[in-house]
PDB file of C-alpha atoms and ligand atoms in Angstrom:
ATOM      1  CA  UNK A   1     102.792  82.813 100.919  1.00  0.00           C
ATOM      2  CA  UNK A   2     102.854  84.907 104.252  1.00  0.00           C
ATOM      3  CA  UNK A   3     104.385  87.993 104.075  1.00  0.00           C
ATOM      4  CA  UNK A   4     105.956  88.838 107.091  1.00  0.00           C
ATOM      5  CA  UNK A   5     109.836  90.232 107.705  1.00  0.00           C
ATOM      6  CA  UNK A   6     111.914  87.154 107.921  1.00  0.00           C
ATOM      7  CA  UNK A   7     114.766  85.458 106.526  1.00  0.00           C
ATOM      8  CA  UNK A   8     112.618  82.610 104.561  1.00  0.00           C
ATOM      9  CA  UNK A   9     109.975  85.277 103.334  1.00  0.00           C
ATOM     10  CA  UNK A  10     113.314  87.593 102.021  1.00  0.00           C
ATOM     11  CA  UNK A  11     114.542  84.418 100.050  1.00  0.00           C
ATOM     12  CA  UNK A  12     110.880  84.208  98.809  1.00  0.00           C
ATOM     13  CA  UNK A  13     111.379  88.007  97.280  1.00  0.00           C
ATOM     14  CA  UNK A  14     114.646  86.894  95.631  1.00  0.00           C
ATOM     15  CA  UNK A  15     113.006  83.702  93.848  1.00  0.00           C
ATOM     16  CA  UNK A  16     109.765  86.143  92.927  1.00  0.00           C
ATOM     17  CA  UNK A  17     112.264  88.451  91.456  1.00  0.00           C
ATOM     18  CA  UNK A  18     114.086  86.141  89.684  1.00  0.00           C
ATOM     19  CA  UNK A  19     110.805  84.087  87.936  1.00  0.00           C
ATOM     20  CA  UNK A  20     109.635  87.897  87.200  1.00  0.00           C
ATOM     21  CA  UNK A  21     112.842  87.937  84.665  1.00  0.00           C
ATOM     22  CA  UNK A  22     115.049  90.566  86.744  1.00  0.00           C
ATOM     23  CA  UNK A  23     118.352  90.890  86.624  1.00  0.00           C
ATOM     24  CA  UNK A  24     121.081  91.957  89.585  1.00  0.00           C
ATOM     25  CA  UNK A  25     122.605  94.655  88.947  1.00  0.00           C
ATOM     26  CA  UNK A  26     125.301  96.918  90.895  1.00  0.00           C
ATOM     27  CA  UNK A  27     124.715 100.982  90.681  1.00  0.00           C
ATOM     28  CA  UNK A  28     127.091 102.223  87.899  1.00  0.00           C
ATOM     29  CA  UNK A  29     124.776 102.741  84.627  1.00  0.00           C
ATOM     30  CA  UNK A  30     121.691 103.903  84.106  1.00  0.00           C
ATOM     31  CA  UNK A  31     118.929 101.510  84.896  1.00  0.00           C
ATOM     32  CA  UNK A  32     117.520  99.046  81.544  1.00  0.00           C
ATOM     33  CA  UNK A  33     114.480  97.454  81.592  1.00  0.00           C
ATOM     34  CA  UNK A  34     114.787  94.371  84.014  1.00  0.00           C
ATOM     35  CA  UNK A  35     117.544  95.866  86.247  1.00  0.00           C
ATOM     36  CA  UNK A  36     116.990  95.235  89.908  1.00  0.00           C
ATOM     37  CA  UNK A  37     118.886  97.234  92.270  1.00  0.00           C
ATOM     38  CA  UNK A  38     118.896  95.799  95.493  1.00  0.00           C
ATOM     39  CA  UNK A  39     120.636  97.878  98.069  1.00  0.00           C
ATOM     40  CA  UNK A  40     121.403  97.153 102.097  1.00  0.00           C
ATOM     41  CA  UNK A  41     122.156 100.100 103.600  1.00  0.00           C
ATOM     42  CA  UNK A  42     123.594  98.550 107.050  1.00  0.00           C
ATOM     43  CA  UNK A  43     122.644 100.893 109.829  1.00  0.00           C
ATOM     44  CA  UNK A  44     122.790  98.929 113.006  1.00  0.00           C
ATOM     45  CA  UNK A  45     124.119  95.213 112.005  1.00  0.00           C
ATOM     46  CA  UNK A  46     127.324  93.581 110.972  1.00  0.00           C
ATOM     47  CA  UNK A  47     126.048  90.136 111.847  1.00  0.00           C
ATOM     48  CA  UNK A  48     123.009  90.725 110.414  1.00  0.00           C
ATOM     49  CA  UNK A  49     124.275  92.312 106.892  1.00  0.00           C
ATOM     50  CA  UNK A  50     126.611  88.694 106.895  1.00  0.00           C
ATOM     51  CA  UNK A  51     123.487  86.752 107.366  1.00  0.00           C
ATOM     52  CA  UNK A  52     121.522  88.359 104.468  1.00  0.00           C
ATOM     53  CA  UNK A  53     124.489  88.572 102.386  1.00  0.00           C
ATOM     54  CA  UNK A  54     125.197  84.348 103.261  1.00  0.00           C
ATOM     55  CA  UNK A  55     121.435  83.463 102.095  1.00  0.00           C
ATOM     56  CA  UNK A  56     121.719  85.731  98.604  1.00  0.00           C
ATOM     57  CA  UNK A  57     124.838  83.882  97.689  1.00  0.00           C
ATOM     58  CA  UNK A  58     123.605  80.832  98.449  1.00  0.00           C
ATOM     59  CA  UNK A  59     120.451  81.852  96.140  1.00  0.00           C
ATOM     60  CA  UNK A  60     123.258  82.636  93.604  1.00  0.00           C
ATOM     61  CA  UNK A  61     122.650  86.739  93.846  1.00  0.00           C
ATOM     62  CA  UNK A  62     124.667  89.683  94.143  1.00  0.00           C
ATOM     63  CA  UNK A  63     123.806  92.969  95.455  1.00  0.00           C
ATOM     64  CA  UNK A  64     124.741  95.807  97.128  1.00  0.00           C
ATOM     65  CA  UNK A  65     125.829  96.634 100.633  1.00  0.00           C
ATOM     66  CA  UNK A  66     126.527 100.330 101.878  1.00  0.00           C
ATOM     67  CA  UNK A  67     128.521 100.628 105.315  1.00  0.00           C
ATOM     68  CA  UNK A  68     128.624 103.435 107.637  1.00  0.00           C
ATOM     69  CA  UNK A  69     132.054 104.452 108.602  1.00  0.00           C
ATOM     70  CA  UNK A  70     130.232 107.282 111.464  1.00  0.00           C
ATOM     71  CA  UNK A  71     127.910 104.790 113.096  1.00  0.00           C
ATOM     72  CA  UNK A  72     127.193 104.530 117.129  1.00  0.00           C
ATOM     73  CA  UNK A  73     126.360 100.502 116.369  1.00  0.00           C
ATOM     74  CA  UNK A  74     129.686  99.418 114.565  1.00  0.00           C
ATOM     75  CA  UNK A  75     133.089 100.232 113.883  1.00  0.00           C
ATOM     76  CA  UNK A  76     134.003  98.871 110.812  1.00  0.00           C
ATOM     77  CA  UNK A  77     137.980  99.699 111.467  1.00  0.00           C
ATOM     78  CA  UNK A  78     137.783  97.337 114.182  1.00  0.00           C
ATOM     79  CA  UNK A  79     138.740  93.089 113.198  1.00  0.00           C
ATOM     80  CA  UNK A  80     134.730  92.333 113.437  1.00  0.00           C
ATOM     81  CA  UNK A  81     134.666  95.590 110.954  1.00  0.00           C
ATOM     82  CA  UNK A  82     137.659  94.466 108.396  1.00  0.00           C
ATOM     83  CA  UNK A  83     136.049  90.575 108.603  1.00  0.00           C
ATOM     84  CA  UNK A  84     133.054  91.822 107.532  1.00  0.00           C
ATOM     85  CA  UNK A  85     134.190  93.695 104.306  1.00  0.00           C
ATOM     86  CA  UNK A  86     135.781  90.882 103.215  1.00  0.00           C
ATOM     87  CA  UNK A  87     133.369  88.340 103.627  1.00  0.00           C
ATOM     88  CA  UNK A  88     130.891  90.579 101.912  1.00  0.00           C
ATOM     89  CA  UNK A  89     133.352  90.633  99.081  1.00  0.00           C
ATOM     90  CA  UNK A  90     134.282  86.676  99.389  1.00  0.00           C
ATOM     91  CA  UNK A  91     130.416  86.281  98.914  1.00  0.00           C
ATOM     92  CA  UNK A  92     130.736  88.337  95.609  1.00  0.00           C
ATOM     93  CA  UNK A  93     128.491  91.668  96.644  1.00  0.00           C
ATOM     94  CA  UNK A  94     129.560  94.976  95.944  1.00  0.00           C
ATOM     95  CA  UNK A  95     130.333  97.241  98.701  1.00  0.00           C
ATOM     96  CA  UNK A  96     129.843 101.102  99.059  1.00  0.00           C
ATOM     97  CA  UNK A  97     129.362 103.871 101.616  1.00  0.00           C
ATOM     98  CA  UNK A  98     126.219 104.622 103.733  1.00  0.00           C
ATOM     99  CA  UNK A  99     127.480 108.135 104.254  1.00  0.00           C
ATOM    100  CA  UNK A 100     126.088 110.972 106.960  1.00  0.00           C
ATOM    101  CA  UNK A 101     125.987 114.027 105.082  1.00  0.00           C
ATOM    102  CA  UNK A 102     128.017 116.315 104.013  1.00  0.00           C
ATOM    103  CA  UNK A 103     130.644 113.354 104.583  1.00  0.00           C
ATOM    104  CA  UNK A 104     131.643 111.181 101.594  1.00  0.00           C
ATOM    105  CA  UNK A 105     135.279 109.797 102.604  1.00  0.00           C
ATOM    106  CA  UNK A 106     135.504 107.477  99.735  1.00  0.00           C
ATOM    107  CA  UNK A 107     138.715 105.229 100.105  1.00  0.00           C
ATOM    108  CA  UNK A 108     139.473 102.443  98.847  1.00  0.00           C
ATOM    109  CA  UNK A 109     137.248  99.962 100.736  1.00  0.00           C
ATOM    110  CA  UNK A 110     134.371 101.096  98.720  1.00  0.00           C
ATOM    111  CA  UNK A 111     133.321 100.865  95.371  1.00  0.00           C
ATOM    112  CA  UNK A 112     131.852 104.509  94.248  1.00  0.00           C
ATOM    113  CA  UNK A 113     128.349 104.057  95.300  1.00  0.00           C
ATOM    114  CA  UNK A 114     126.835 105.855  98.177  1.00  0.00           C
ATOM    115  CA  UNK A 115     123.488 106.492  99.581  1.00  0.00           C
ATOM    116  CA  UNK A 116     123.188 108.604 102.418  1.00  0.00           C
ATOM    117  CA  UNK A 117     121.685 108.040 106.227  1.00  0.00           C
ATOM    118  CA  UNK A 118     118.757 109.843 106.894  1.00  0.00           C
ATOM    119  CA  UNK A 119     118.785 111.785 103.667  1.00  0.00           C
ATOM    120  CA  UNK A 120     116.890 115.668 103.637  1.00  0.00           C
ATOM    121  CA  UNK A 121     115.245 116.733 100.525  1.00  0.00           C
ATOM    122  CA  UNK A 122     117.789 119.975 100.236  1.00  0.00           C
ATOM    123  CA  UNK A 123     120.490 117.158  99.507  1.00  0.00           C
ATOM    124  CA  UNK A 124     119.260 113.709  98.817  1.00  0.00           C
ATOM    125  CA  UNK A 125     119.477 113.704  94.979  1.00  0.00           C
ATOM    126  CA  UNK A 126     122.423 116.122  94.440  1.00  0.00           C
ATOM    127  CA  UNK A 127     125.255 115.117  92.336  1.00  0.00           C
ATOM    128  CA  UNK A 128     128.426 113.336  94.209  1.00  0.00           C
ATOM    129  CA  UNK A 129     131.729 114.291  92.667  1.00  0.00           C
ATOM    130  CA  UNK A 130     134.019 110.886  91.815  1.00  0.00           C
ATOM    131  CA  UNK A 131     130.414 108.661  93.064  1.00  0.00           C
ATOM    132  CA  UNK A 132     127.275 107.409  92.156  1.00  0.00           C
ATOM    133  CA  UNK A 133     124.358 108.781  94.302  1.00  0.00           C
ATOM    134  CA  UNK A 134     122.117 105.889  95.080  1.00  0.00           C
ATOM    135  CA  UNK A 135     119.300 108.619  95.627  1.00  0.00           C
ATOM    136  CA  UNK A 136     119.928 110.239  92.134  1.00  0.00           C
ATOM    137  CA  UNK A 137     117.246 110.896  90.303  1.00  0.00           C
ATOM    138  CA  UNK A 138     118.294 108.394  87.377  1.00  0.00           C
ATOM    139  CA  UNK A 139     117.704 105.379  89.804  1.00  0.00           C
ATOM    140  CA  UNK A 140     115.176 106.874  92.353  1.00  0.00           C
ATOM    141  CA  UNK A 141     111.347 107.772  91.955  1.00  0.00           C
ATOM    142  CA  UNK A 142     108.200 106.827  93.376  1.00  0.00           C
ATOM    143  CA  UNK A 143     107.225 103.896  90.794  1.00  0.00           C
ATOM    144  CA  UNK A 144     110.153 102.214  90.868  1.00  0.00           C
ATOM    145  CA  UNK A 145     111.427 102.160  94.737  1.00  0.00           C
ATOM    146  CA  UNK A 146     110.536 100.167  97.486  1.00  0.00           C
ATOM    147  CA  UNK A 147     111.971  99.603 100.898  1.00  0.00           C
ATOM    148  CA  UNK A 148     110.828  97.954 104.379  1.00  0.00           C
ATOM    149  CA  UNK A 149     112.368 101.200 106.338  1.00  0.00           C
ATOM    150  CA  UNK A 150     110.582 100.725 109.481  1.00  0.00           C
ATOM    151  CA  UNK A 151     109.553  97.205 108.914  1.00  0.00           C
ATOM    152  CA  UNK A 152     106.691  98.667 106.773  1.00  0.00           C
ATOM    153  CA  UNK A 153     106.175  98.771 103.179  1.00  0.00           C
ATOM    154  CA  UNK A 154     104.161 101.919 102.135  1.00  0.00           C
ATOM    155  CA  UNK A 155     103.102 100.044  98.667  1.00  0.00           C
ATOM    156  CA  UNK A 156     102.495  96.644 100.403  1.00  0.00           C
ATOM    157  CA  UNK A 157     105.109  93.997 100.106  1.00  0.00           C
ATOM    158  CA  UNK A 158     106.676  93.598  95.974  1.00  0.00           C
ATOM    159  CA  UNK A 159     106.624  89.486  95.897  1.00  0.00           C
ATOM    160  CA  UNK A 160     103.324  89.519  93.888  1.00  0.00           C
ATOM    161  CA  UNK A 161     104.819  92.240  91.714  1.00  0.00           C
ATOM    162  CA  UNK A 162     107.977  90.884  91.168  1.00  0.00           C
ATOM    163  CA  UNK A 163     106.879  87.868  90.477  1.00  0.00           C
ATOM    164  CA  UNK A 164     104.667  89.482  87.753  1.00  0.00           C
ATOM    165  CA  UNK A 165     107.259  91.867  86.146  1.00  0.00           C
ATOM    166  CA  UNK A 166     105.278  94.742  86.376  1.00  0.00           C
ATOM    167  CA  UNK A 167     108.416  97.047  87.543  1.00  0.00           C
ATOM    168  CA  UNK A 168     110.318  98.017  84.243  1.00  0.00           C
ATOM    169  CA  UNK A 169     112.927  98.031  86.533  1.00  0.00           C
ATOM    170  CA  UNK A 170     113.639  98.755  90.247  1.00  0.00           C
ATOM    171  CA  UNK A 171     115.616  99.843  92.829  1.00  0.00           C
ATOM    172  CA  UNK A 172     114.594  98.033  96.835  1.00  0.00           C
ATOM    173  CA  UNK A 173     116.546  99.207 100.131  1.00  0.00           C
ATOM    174  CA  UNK A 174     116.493  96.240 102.154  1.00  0.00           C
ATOM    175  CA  UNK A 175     117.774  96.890 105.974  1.00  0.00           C
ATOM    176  CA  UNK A 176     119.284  93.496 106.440  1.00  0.00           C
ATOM    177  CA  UNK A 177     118.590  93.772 110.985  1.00  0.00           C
ATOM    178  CA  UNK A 178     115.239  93.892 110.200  1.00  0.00           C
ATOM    179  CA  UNK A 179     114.758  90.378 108.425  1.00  0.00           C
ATOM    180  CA  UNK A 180     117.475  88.792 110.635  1.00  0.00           C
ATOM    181  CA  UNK A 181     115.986  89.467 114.042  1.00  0.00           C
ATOM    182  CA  UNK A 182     112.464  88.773 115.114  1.00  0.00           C
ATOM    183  CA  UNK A 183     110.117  90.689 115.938  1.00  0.00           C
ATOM    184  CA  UNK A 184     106.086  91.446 114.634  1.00  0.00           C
ATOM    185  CA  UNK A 185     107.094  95.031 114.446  1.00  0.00           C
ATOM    186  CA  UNK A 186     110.284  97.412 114.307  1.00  0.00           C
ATOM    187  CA  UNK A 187     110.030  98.107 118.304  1.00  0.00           C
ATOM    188  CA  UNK A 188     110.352  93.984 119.332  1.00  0.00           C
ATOM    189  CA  UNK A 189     112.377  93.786 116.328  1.00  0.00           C
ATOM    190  CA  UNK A 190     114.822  96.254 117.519  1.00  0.00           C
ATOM    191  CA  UNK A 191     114.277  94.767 121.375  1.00  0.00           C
ATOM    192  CA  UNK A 192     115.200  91.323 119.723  1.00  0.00           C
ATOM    193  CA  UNK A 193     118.507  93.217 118.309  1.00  0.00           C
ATOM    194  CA  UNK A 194     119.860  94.540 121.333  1.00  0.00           C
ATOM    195  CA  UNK A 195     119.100  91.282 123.210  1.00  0.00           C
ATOM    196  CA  UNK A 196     121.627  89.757 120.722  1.00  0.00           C
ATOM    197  CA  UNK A 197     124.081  92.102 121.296  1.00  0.00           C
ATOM    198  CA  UNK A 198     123.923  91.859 124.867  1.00  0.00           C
ATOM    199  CA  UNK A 199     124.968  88.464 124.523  1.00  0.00           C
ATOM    200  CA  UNK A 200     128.178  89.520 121.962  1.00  0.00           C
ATOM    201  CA  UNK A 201     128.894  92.050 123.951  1.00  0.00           C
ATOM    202  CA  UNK A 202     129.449  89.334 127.279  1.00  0.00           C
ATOM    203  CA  UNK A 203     130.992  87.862 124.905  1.00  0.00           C
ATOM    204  CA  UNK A 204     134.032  90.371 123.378  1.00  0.00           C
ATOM    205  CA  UNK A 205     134.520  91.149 127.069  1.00  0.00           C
ATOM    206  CA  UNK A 206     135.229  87.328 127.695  1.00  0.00           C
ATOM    207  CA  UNK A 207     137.939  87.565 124.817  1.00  0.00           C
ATOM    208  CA  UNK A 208     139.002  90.591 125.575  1.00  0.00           C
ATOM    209  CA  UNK A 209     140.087  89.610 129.094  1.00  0.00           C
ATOM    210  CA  UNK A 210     137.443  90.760 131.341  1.00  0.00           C
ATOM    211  CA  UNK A 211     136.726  89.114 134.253  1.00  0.00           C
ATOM    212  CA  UNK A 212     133.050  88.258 134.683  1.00  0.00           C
TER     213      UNK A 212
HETATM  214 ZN1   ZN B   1     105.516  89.294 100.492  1.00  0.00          ZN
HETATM  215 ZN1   ZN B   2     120.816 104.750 107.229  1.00  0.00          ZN
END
């Protein structure tokens, strides 16, 4: 198995985690032994999140995607935005808020689970009133976390891990652009990106009108 960050390697980590005996489980209560909390916080891609969330359904696995309502890549008021929400919900994943602090507009979109963009240690594991803090300090520590935030895994890659149940339980931020686009490292990855949307963007002006 080569561990690299791409779409057939990610299904890889969902099969490991499944033979390793964990179970999918949305934020809500605290974590039992075998829980695995998988969490997308979607920072840059729309397209990409529906990818990911396509291929997890289709492995017969439901997690968690957390949308930012501030972000410079997507508007998730616009149609794209709306289409999105429901077809994560279609595919059977829950659905919270990637929030910039001190913001948590909670409506009714989201189910009350947020985890916050670039979080600061003055904030990241305070209490949110009427939501559960993704970053709290009943589902977040050092032993059981992982995520590929950079397209790097501090602790090495969790397949072999997974595979052998050695988490009691665990929480993994997946960020779903950086599986979906290729790329050897987070700079061509994130070249890779924007080539893509160059190519949607031709492409909303063509339907928008625009001559070209
Ligand atoms: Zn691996
Ligand atoms: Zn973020």
């Amino acid at each position: 198995m080569t561990c690299n960050f791409e779409l057939p390697h990610y299904r890889e980590l969902l099969e490991a985690a499944k033979a390793g005996g964990y179970r999918f489980t949305h934020f809500g209560d605290d974590p039992q032994p075998g829980d695995l909390f998988l969490r997308h916080d979607v920072d840059l891609s729309l397209p990409a999140a529906i990818r990911m969330a396509e291929l997890e359904a289709d492995a017969g696995v439901s997690t968690t995607y957390l949308l930012m309502t501030e972000s410079v890549f997507y508007n998730l008021t616009s149609h794209e935005g709306v289409a999105a929400i429901h077809r994560l919900r279609d595919l059977g994943h829950a659905v919270g808020l990637h929030a910039v602090h001190p913001n948590v507009a909670l409506d009714p979109r989201f189910d009350p689970v947020v985890s916050w963009h670039n979080p600061r240690p003055e904030f990241i594991a305070a209490d949110i009133p009427g939501a559960v803090n993704a970053y709290g300090t009943r589902y977040f520590s050092p032993a059981t976390y992982r995520s590929d935030s950079n397209q790097h895994w501090r602790s090495g890659c969790p397949h072999d891990d997974l595979r052998a149940g050695v988490f009691p339980w665990l929480q993994v931020l997946i960020h779903p652009a950086i599986w979906v686009y290729p790329g050897e490292t987070m700079g061509e990855t994130m070249r890779a990106m924007v080539a893509a949307e160059s190519e949607r963007r031709f492409e909303q002006l063509v339907a928008d009108g625009i001559d070209l």
